[in-house]
Coordinates of C-alpha atoms and ligand atoms in Angstrom, one line a residue:
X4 CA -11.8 -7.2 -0.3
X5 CA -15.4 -8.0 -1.4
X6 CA -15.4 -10.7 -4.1
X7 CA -15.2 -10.0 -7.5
X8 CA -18.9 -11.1 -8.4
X9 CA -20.3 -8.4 -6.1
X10 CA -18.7 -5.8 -8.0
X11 CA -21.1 -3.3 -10.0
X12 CA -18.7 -2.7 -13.1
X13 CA -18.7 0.6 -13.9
X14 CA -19.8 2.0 -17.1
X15 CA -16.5 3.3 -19.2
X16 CA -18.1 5.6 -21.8
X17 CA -14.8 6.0 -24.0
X18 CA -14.4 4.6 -27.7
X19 CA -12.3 2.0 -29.0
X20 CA -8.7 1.8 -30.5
X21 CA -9.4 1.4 -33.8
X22 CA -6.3 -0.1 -36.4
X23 CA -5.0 2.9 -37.6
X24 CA -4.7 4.3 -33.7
X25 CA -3.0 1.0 -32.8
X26 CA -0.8 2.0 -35.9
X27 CA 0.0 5.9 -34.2
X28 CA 1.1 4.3 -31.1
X29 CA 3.4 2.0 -32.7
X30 CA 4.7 5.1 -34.1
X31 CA 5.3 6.6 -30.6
X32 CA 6.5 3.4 -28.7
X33 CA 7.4 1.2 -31.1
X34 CA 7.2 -2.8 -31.7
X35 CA 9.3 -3.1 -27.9
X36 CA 6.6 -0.9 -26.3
X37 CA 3.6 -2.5 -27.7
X38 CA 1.6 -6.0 -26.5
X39 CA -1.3 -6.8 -28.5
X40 CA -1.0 -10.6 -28.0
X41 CA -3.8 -11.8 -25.6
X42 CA -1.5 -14.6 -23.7
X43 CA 0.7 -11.2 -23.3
X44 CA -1.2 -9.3 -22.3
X45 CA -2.3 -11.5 -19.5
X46 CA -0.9 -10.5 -16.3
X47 CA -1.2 -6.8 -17.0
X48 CA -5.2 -7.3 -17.1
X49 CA -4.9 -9.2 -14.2
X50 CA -5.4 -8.0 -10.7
X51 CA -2.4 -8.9 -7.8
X52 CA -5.0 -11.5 -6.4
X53 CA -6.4 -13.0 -9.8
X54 CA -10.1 -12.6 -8.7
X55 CA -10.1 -9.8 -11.4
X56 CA -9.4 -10.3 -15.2
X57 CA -10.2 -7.7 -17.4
X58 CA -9.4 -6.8 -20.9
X59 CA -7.5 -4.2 -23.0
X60 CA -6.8 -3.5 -26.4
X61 CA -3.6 -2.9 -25.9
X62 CA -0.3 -2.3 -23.3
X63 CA 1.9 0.3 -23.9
X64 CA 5.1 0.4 -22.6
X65 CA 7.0 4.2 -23.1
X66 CA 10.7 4.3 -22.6
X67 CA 10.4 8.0 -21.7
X68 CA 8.1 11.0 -20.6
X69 CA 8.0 12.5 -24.3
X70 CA 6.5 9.0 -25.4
X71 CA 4.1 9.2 -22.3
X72 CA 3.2 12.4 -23.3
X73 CA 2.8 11.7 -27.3
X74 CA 0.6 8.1 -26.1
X75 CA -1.7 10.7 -23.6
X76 CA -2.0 13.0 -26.5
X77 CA -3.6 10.3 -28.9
X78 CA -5.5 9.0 -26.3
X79 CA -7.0 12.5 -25.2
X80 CA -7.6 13.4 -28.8
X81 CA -9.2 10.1 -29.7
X82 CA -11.6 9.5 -26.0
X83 CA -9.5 6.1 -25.2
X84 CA -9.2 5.4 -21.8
X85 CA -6.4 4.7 -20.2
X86 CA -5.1 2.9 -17.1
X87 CA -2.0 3.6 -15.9
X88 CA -0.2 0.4 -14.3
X89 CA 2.9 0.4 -12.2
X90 CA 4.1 -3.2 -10.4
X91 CA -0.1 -4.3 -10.3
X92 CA 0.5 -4.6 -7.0
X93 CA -2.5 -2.9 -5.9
X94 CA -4.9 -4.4 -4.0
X95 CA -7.9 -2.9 -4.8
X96 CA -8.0 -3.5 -8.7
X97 CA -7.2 0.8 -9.2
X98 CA -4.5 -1.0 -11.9
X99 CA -6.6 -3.6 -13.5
X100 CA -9.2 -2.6 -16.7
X101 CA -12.2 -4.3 -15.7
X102 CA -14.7 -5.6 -16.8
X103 CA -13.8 -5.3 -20.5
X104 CA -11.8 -2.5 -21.2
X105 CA -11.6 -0.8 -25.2
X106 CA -8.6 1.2 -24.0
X107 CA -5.4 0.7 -23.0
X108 CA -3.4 -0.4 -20.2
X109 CA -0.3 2.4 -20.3
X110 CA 2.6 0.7 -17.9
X111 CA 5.6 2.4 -17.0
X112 CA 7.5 -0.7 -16.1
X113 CA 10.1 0.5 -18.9
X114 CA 10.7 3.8 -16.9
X115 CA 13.0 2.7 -14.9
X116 CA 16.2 4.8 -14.1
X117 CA 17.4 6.5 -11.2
X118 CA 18.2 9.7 -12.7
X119 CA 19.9 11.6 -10.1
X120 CA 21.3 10.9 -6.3
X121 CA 22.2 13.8 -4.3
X122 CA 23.2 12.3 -0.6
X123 CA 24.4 15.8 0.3
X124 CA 21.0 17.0 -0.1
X125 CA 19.6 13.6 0.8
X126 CA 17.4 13.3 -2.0
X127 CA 16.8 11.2 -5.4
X128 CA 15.3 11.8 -8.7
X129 CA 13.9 9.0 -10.4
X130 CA 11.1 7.4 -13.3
X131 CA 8.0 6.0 -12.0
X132 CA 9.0 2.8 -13.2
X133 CA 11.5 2.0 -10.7
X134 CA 11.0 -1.1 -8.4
X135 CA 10.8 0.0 -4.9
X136 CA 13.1 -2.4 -3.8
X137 CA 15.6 -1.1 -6.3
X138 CA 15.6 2.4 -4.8
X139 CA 15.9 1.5 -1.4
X140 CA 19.4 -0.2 -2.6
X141 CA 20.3 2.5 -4.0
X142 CA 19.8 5.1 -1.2
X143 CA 22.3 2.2 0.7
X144 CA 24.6 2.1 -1.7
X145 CA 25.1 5.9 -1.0
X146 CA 24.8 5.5 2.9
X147 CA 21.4 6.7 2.9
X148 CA 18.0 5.2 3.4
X149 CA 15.0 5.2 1.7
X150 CA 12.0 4.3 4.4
X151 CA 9.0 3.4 2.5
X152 CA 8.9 -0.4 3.2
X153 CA 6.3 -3.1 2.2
X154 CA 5.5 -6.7 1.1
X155 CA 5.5 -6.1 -2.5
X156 CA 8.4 -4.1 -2.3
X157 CA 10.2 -6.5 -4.9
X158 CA 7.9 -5.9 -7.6
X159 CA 5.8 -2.7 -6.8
X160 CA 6.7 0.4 -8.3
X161 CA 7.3 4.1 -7.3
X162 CA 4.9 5.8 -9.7
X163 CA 2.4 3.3 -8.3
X164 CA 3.7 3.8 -4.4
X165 CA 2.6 7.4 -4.8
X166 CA 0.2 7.0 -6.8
X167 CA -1.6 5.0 -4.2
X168 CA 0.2 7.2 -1.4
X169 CA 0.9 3.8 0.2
X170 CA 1.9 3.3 3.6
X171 CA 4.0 0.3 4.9
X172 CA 6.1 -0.5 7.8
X173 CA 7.6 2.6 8.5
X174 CA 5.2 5.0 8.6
X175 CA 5.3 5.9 12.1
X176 CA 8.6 7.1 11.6
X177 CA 8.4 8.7 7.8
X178 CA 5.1 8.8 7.0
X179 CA 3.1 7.9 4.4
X180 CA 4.8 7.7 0.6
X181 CA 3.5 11.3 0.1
X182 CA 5.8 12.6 3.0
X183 CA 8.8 10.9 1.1
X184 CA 8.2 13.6 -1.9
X185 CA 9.6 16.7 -2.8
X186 CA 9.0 16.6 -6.2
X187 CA 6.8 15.6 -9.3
X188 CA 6.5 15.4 -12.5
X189 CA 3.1 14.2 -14.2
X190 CA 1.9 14.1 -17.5
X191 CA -2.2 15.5 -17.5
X192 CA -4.8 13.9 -19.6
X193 CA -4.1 16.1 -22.3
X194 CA -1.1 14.6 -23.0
X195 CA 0.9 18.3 -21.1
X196 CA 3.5 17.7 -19.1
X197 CA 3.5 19.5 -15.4
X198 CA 7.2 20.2 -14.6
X199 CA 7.3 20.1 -10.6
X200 CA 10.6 18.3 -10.4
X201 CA 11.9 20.3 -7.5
X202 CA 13.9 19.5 -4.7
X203 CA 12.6 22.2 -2.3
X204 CA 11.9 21.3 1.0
X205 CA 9.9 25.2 1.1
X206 CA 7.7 26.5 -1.5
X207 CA 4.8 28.2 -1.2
X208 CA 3.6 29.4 -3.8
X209 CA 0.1 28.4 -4.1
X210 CA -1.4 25.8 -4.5
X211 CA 0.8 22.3 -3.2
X212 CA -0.2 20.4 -6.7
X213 CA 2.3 17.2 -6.6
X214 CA -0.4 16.2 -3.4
X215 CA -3.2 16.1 -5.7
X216 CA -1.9 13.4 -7.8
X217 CA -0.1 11.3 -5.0
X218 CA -2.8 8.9 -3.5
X219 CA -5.3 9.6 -6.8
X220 CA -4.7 6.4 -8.0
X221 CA -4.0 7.4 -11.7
X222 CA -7.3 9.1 -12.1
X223 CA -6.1 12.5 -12.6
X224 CA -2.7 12.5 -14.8
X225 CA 0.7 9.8 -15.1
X226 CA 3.0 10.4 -12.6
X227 CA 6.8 9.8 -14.6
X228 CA 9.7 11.2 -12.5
X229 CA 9.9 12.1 -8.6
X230 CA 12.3 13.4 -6.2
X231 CA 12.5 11.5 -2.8
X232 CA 13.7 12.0 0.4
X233 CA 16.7 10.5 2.3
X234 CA 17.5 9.8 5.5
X235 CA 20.8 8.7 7.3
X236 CA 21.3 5.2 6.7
X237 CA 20.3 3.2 10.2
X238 CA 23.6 1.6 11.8
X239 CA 22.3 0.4 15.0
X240 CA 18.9 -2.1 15.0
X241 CA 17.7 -4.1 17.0
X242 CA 14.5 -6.1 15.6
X243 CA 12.4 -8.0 18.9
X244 CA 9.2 -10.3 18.3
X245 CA 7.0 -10.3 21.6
X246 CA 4.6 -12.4 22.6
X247 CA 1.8 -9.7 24.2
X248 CA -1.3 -9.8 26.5
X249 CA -3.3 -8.1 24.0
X250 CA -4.3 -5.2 21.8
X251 CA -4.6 -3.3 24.9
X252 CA -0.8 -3.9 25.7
X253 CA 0.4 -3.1 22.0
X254 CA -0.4 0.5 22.4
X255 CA 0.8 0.7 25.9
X256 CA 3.8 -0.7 24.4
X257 CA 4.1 1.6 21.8
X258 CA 3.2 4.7 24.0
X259 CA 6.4 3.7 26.0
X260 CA 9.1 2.3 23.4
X261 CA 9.2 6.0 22.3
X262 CA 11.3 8.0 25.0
X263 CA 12.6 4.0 26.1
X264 CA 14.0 3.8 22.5
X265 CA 15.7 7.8 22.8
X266 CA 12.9 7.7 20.0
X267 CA 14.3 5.6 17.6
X268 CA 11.1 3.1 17.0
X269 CA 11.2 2.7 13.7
X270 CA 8.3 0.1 13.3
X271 CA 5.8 -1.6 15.5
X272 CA 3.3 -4.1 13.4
X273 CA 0.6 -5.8 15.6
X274 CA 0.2 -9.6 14.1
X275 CA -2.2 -12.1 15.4
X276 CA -1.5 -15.7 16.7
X277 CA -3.8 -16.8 13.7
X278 CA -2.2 -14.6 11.1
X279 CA 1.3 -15.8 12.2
X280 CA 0.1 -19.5 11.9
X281 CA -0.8 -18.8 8.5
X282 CA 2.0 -17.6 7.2
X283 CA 3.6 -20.1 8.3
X284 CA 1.6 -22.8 6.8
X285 CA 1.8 -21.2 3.4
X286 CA 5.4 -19.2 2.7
X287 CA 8.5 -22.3 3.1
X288 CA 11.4 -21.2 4.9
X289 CA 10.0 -18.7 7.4
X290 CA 10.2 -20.4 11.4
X291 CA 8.0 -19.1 14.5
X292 CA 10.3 -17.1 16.2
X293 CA 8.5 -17.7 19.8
X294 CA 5.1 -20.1 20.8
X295 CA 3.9 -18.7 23.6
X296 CA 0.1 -18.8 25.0
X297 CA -0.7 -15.8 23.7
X298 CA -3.3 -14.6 20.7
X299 CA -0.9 -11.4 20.2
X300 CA 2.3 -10.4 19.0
X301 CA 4.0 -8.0 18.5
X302 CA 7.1 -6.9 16.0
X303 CA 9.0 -4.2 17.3
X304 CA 12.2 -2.7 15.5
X305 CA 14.4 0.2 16.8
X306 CA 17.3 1.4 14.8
X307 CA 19.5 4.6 15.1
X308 CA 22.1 6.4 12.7
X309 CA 24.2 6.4 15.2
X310 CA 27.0 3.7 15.3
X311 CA 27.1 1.6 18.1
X312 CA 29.8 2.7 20.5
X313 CA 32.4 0.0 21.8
X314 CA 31.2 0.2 25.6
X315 CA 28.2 2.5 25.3
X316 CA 24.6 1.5 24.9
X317 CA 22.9 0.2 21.6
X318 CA 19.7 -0.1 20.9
X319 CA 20.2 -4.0 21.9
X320 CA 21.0 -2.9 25.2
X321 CA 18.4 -0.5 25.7
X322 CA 15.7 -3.1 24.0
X323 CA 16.5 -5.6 26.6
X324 CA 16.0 -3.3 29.6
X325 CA 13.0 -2.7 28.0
X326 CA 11.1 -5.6 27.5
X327 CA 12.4 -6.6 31.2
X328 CA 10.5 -3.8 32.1
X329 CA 7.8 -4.5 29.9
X330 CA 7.9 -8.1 31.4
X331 CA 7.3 -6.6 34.8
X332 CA 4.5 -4.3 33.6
X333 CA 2.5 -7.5 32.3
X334 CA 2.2 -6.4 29.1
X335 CA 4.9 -8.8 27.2
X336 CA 4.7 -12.3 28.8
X337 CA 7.6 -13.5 26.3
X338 CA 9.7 -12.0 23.7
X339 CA 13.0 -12.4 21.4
X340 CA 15.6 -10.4 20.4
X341 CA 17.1 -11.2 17.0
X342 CA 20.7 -11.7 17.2
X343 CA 21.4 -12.3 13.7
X344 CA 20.6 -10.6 10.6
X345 CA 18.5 -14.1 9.6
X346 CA 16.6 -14.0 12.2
X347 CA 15.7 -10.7 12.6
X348 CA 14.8 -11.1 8.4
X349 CA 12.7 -14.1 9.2
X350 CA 10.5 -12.0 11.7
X351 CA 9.9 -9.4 9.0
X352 CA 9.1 -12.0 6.3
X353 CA 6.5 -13.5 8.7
X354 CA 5.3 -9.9 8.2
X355 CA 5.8 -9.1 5.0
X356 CA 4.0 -12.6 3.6
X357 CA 0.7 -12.2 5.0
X358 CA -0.7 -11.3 1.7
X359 CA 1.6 -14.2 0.0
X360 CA -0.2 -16.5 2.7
X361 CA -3.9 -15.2 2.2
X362 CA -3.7 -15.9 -1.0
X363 CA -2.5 -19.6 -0.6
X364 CA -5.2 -19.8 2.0
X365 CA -8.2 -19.3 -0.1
X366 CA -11.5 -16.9 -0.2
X367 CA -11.5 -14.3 2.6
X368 CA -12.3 -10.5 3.8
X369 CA -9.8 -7.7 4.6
X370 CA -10.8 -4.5 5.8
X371 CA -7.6 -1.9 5.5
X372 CA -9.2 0.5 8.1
X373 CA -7.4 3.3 10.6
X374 CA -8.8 4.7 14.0
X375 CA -7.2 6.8 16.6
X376 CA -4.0 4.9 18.0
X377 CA -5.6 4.2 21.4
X378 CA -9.1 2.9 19.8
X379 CA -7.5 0.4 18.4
X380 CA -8.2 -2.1 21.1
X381 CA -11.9 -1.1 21.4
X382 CA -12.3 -1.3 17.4
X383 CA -11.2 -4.8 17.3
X384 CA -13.1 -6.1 20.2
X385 CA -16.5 -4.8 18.7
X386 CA -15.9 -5.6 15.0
X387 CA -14.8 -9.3 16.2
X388 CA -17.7 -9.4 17.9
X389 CA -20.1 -8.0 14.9
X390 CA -18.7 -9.5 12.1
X391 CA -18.4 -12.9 14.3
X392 CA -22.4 -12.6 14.7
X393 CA -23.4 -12.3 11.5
X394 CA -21.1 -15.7 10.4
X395 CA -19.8 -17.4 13.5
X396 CA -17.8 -19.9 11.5
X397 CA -15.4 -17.2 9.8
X398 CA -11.5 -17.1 10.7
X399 CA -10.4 -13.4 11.8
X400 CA -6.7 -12.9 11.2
X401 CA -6.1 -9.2 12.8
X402 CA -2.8 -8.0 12.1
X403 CA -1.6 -4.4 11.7
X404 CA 0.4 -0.9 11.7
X405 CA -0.7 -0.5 15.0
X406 CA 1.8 2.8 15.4
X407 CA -0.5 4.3 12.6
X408 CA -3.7 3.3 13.9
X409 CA -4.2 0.9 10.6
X410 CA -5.7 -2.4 11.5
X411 CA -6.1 -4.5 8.6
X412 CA -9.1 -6.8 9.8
X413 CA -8.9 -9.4 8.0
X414 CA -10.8 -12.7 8.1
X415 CA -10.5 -15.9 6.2
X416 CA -13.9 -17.6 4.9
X417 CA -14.9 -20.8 7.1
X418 CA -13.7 -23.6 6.5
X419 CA -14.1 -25.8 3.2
X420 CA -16.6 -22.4 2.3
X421 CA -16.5 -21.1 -1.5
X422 CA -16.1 -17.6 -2.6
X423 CA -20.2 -17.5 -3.9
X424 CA -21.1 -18.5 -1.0
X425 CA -18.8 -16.2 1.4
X426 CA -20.1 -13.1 -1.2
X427 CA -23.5 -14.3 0.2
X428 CA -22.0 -12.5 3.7
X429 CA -19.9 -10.0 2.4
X430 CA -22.2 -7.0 2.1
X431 CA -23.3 -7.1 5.4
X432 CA -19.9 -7.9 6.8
X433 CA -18.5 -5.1 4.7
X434 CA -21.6 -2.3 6.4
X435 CA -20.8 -3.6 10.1
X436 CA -17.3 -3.2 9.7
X437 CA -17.1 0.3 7.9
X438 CA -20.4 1.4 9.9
X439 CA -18.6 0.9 13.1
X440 CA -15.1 2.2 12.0
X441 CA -16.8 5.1 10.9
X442 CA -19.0 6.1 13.9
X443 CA -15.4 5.7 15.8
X444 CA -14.4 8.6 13.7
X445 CA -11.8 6.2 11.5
X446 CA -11.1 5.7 8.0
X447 CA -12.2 2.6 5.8
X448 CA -9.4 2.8 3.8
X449 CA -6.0 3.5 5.7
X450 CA -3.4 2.9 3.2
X451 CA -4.7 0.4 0.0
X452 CA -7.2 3.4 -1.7
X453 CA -9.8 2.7 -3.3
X454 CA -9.7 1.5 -7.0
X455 CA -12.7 -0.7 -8.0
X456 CA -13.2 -2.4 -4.8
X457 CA -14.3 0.5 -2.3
X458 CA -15.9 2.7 -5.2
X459 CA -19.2 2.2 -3.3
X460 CA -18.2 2.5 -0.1
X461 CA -16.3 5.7 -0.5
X462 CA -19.9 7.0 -2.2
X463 CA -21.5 6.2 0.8
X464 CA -18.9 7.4 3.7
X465 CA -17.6 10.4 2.5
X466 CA -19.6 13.4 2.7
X467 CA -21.9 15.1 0.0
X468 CA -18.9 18.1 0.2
X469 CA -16.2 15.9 -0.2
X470 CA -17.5 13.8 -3.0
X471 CA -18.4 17.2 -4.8
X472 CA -14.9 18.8 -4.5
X473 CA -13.3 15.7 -5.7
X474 CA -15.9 15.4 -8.7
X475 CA -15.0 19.3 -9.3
X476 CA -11.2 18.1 -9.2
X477 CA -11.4 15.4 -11.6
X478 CA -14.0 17.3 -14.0
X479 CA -11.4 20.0 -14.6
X480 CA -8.1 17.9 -15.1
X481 CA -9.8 15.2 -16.9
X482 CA -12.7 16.4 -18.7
X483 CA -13.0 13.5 -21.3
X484 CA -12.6 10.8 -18.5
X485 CA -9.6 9.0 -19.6
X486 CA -8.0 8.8 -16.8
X487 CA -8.6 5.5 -14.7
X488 CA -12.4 5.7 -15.2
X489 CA -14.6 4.3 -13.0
X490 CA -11.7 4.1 -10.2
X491 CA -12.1 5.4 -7.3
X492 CA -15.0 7.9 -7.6
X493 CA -18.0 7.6 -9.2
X494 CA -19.0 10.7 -11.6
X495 CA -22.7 10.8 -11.7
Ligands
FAD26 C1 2.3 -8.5 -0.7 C2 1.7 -7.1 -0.7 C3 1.9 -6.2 0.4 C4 1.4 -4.9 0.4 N1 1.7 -4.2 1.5 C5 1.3 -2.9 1.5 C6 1.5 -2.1 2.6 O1 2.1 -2.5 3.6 N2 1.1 -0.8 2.5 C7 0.5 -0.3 1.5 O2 0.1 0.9 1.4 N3 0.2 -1.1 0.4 C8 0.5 -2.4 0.4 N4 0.2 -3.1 -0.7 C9 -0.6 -2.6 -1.8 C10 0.2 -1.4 -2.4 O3 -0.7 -0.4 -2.8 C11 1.0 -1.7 -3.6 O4 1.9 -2.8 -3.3 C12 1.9 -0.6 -4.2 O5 1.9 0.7 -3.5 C13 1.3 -0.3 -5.5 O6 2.3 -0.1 -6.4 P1 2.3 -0.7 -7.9 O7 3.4 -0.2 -8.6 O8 2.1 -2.2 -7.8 O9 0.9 0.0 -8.4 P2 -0.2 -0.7 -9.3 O10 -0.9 -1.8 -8.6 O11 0.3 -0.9 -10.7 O12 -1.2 0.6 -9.4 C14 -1.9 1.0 -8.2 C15 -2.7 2.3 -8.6 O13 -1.9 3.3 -9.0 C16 -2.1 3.7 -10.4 N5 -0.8 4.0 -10.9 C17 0.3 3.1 -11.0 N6 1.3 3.7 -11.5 C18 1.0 5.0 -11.8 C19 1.6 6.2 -12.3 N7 2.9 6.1 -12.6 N8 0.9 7.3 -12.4 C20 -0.4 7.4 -12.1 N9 -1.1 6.3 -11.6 C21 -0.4 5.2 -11.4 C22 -2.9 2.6 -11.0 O14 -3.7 3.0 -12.0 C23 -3.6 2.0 -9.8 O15 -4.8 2.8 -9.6 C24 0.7 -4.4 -0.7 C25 0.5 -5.3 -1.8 C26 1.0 -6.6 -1.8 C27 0.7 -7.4 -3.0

């Protein structure tokens, strides 16, 4: 992410909550659902990282959809802008109302009920508000499972998973959080509420709208209630952390852990020896689960539905064959096999804390960028190489979905550097990263989105066609631009 200062802040044409509005919504939402003190109000107008602070003239918190709906209505009415928050997990500011914001910040933390579990039909209804975390215990508790997985799965919420059609751990396997969906239900600028709570796996009549508003980041209506997928709940894992030749190896790897695995690889995340050092510097608790002399690792998990049977084979038994094999090939020169449940959690939360660690670390530059599977390798051998040209002293930190093709490149400013003076290299950083991931037919945004941070970029990379459907899109659901402006795509 590009530092704050290099940001152009986008203008925000809408008007200002006056007294008597602030009055209506008290009306709606009443004193519980209402922050209007500015220490309050804090951490909603605060980005994940804290490099952006913004302001708003108020958060609203609605207890329900009809409240959502009455709050939309006033705001639509009235030409106040709204930004619709989940967890603020986000890492591309989508959730944050910079600069200085005269609307309001509607969050949906107070939405929070799972409204429905159906584990015969292996789905769930539920508010936006829900933690992610919660819902995944809740599948369990019903011997089901819930795959959308990441590191702010404690505090990020499902209105803003979708929202941001995040991706995570599991995506290899599940998808992305818009494959998890059968249904939505979204109130529209206009404060009208779109009933698509269904739980059809088949409908095709028309247009598929609930995919318009999953990965729009809030910029075309509220998402309040869902229906998710379930799956079996896994009952055989096996979690392995491998020390690897290189990026090479990881998608050879990966390519053969499929049929090895019966296909049962539920995750395979490509960490760095610098990224791993990192984390552990920065997040207490969490132990290196194998040095080895080796810049790559890798974090393999298979896990089945099927119960291991006394005698047969579990995915243990077929990992270790496996990396013996692997051993052989070259491609792993080291690797361990959890054997407890704490061990195998301390190799995910080396994972899962690299973002917790980054933070602690100080200024640096992420790219959250996809390629085909197998140009993985290639990508990160030329964007070392061009990024490490234009500032030889920066710290790259690759880590990865590698199964999705989603490297996030990520580099750490030099030593003892400041943020001004890292901005000083971020724009041509930023254009020889997304230059080359782009002329290798990738994406420059796999799975964060776009928000404030990559407004320009997506102006520049995505075509004059694209940019012109999505305007079209946007101009007819929102027409007053309430809706998240200036996220994600620029108007004019
Ligand atoms: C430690 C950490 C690890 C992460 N790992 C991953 C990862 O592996 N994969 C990944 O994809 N992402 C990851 N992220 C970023 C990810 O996008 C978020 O964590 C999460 O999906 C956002 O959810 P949230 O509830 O916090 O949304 P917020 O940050 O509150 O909002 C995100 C965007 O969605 C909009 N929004 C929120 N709720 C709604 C709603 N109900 N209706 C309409 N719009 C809404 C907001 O306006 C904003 O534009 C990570 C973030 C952190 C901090």
């Amino acid at each position: 992410m590009p530092g704050a200062a290099l940001l152009i802040a986008p203008s925000i044409p809408t008007a200002p909550v006056t007294p008597a509005i602030l009055d209506r919504l008290r009306a709606i939402v009443g004193d519980k659902g209402l922050i209007l003190d500015e220490q309050d109000k804090r951490p909603f107008v605060t980005d994940w990282r804290g490099e952006l602070t913004g302001q708003a003239a108020a958060v609203v918190r609605p207890a329900n959809t009809a409240e959502v709906s009455a709050v939309v209505k006033l705001c639509y009415d009235n030409g106040i802008a709204i930004v619709p928050q989940g967890g603020n997990t986000g890492l591309m500011g989508g959730a944050t109302p910079w600069p200085a914001h005269r609307g309001i910040v509607l969050s949906l933390g107070r939405m929070n009920h799972v409204l429905n579990v159906d584990p015969v039909g292996y789905a769930m209804t539920v508010e936006a508000g829900c933690i992610l975390q919660t819902l995944q215990d809740t599948a369990a508790r019903h011997d089901r499972f819930f795959p959308l997985s990441l590191g702010a799965q404690g505090s990020c919420m499902i209105g803003g998973n979708l929202s941001t059609n995040a991706g995570g751990v599991q995506v290899l396997r599940y998808g992305n959080a818009r494959n998890l969906v059968l249904g939505l239900e979204v109130v529209l600028a206009n404060g009208d509420v779109w009933d698509g709570l269904r739980a059809l796996k088949k409908d095709n009549t028309g247009y598929d709208l609930k995919h318009l508003f999953m990965g729009a980041e809030g910029t075309l209506g509220i998402i309040t209630k869902a229906v998710l997928k379930l799956w079996p709940a896994p009952k055989d894992l096996c979690t392995a952390w491998l020390a690897i030749r290189d990026p090479r190896a990881a998608i050879e790897l990966l390519s053969e852990a499929h049929a090895a695995s019966d296909d049962n690889v539920g995750s395979c995340e490509l960490m760095s020896r610098a990224c791993t050092d990192m984390v552990l510097r920065h997040i207490p608790g969490t132990q290196d689960p194998l040095k080895a002399e080796t810049e790559w690792y890798l974090l393999l998990e298979w896990s089945s539905a099927r119960p291991r049977q006394d005698g047969g084979t579990g995915m243990p038994d077929r990992m270790e064959q496996f990396l013996a094999d692997q051993l052989e090939a070259g491609r792993v020169l080291d690797a361990v096999i959890a054997q407890t449940e704490a061990q195998s959690r301390n190799m995910w939360r080396i994972r899962e804390s690299v973002a917790d660690a980054s933070r602690a670390e100080g200024p640096g530059l992420s790219y959250d960028v996809s390629v085909a599977i197998s140009r993985i390798p290639e990508f990160i051998d030329r964007g070392l190489k061009a990024v490490l040209d234009i500032l030889p002293t920066i710290r790259p930190y690759p880590l990865g979905h590698i199964g999705d093709g989603n490297v996030h490149f990520s580099f750490m400013g030099p030593k003892g550097m400041d943020r001004d003076m890292l901005n000083q290299y971020s724009a041509a950083i930023t254009r020889v990263v997304n230059d080359l991931i782009t002329s290798m037919a990738g994406s420059i945004s796999a799975e964060h989105g776009i928000g404030i941070e990559k407004l320009d970029e997506l102006q520049h990379y995505r075509s004059r066609t694209e940019l012109d459907i999505m305007r079209t899109i946007k101009r007819a659901l929102d027409p007053k631009n309430i809706m998240n402006p200036g996220k994600m795509l620029r108007l004019g």
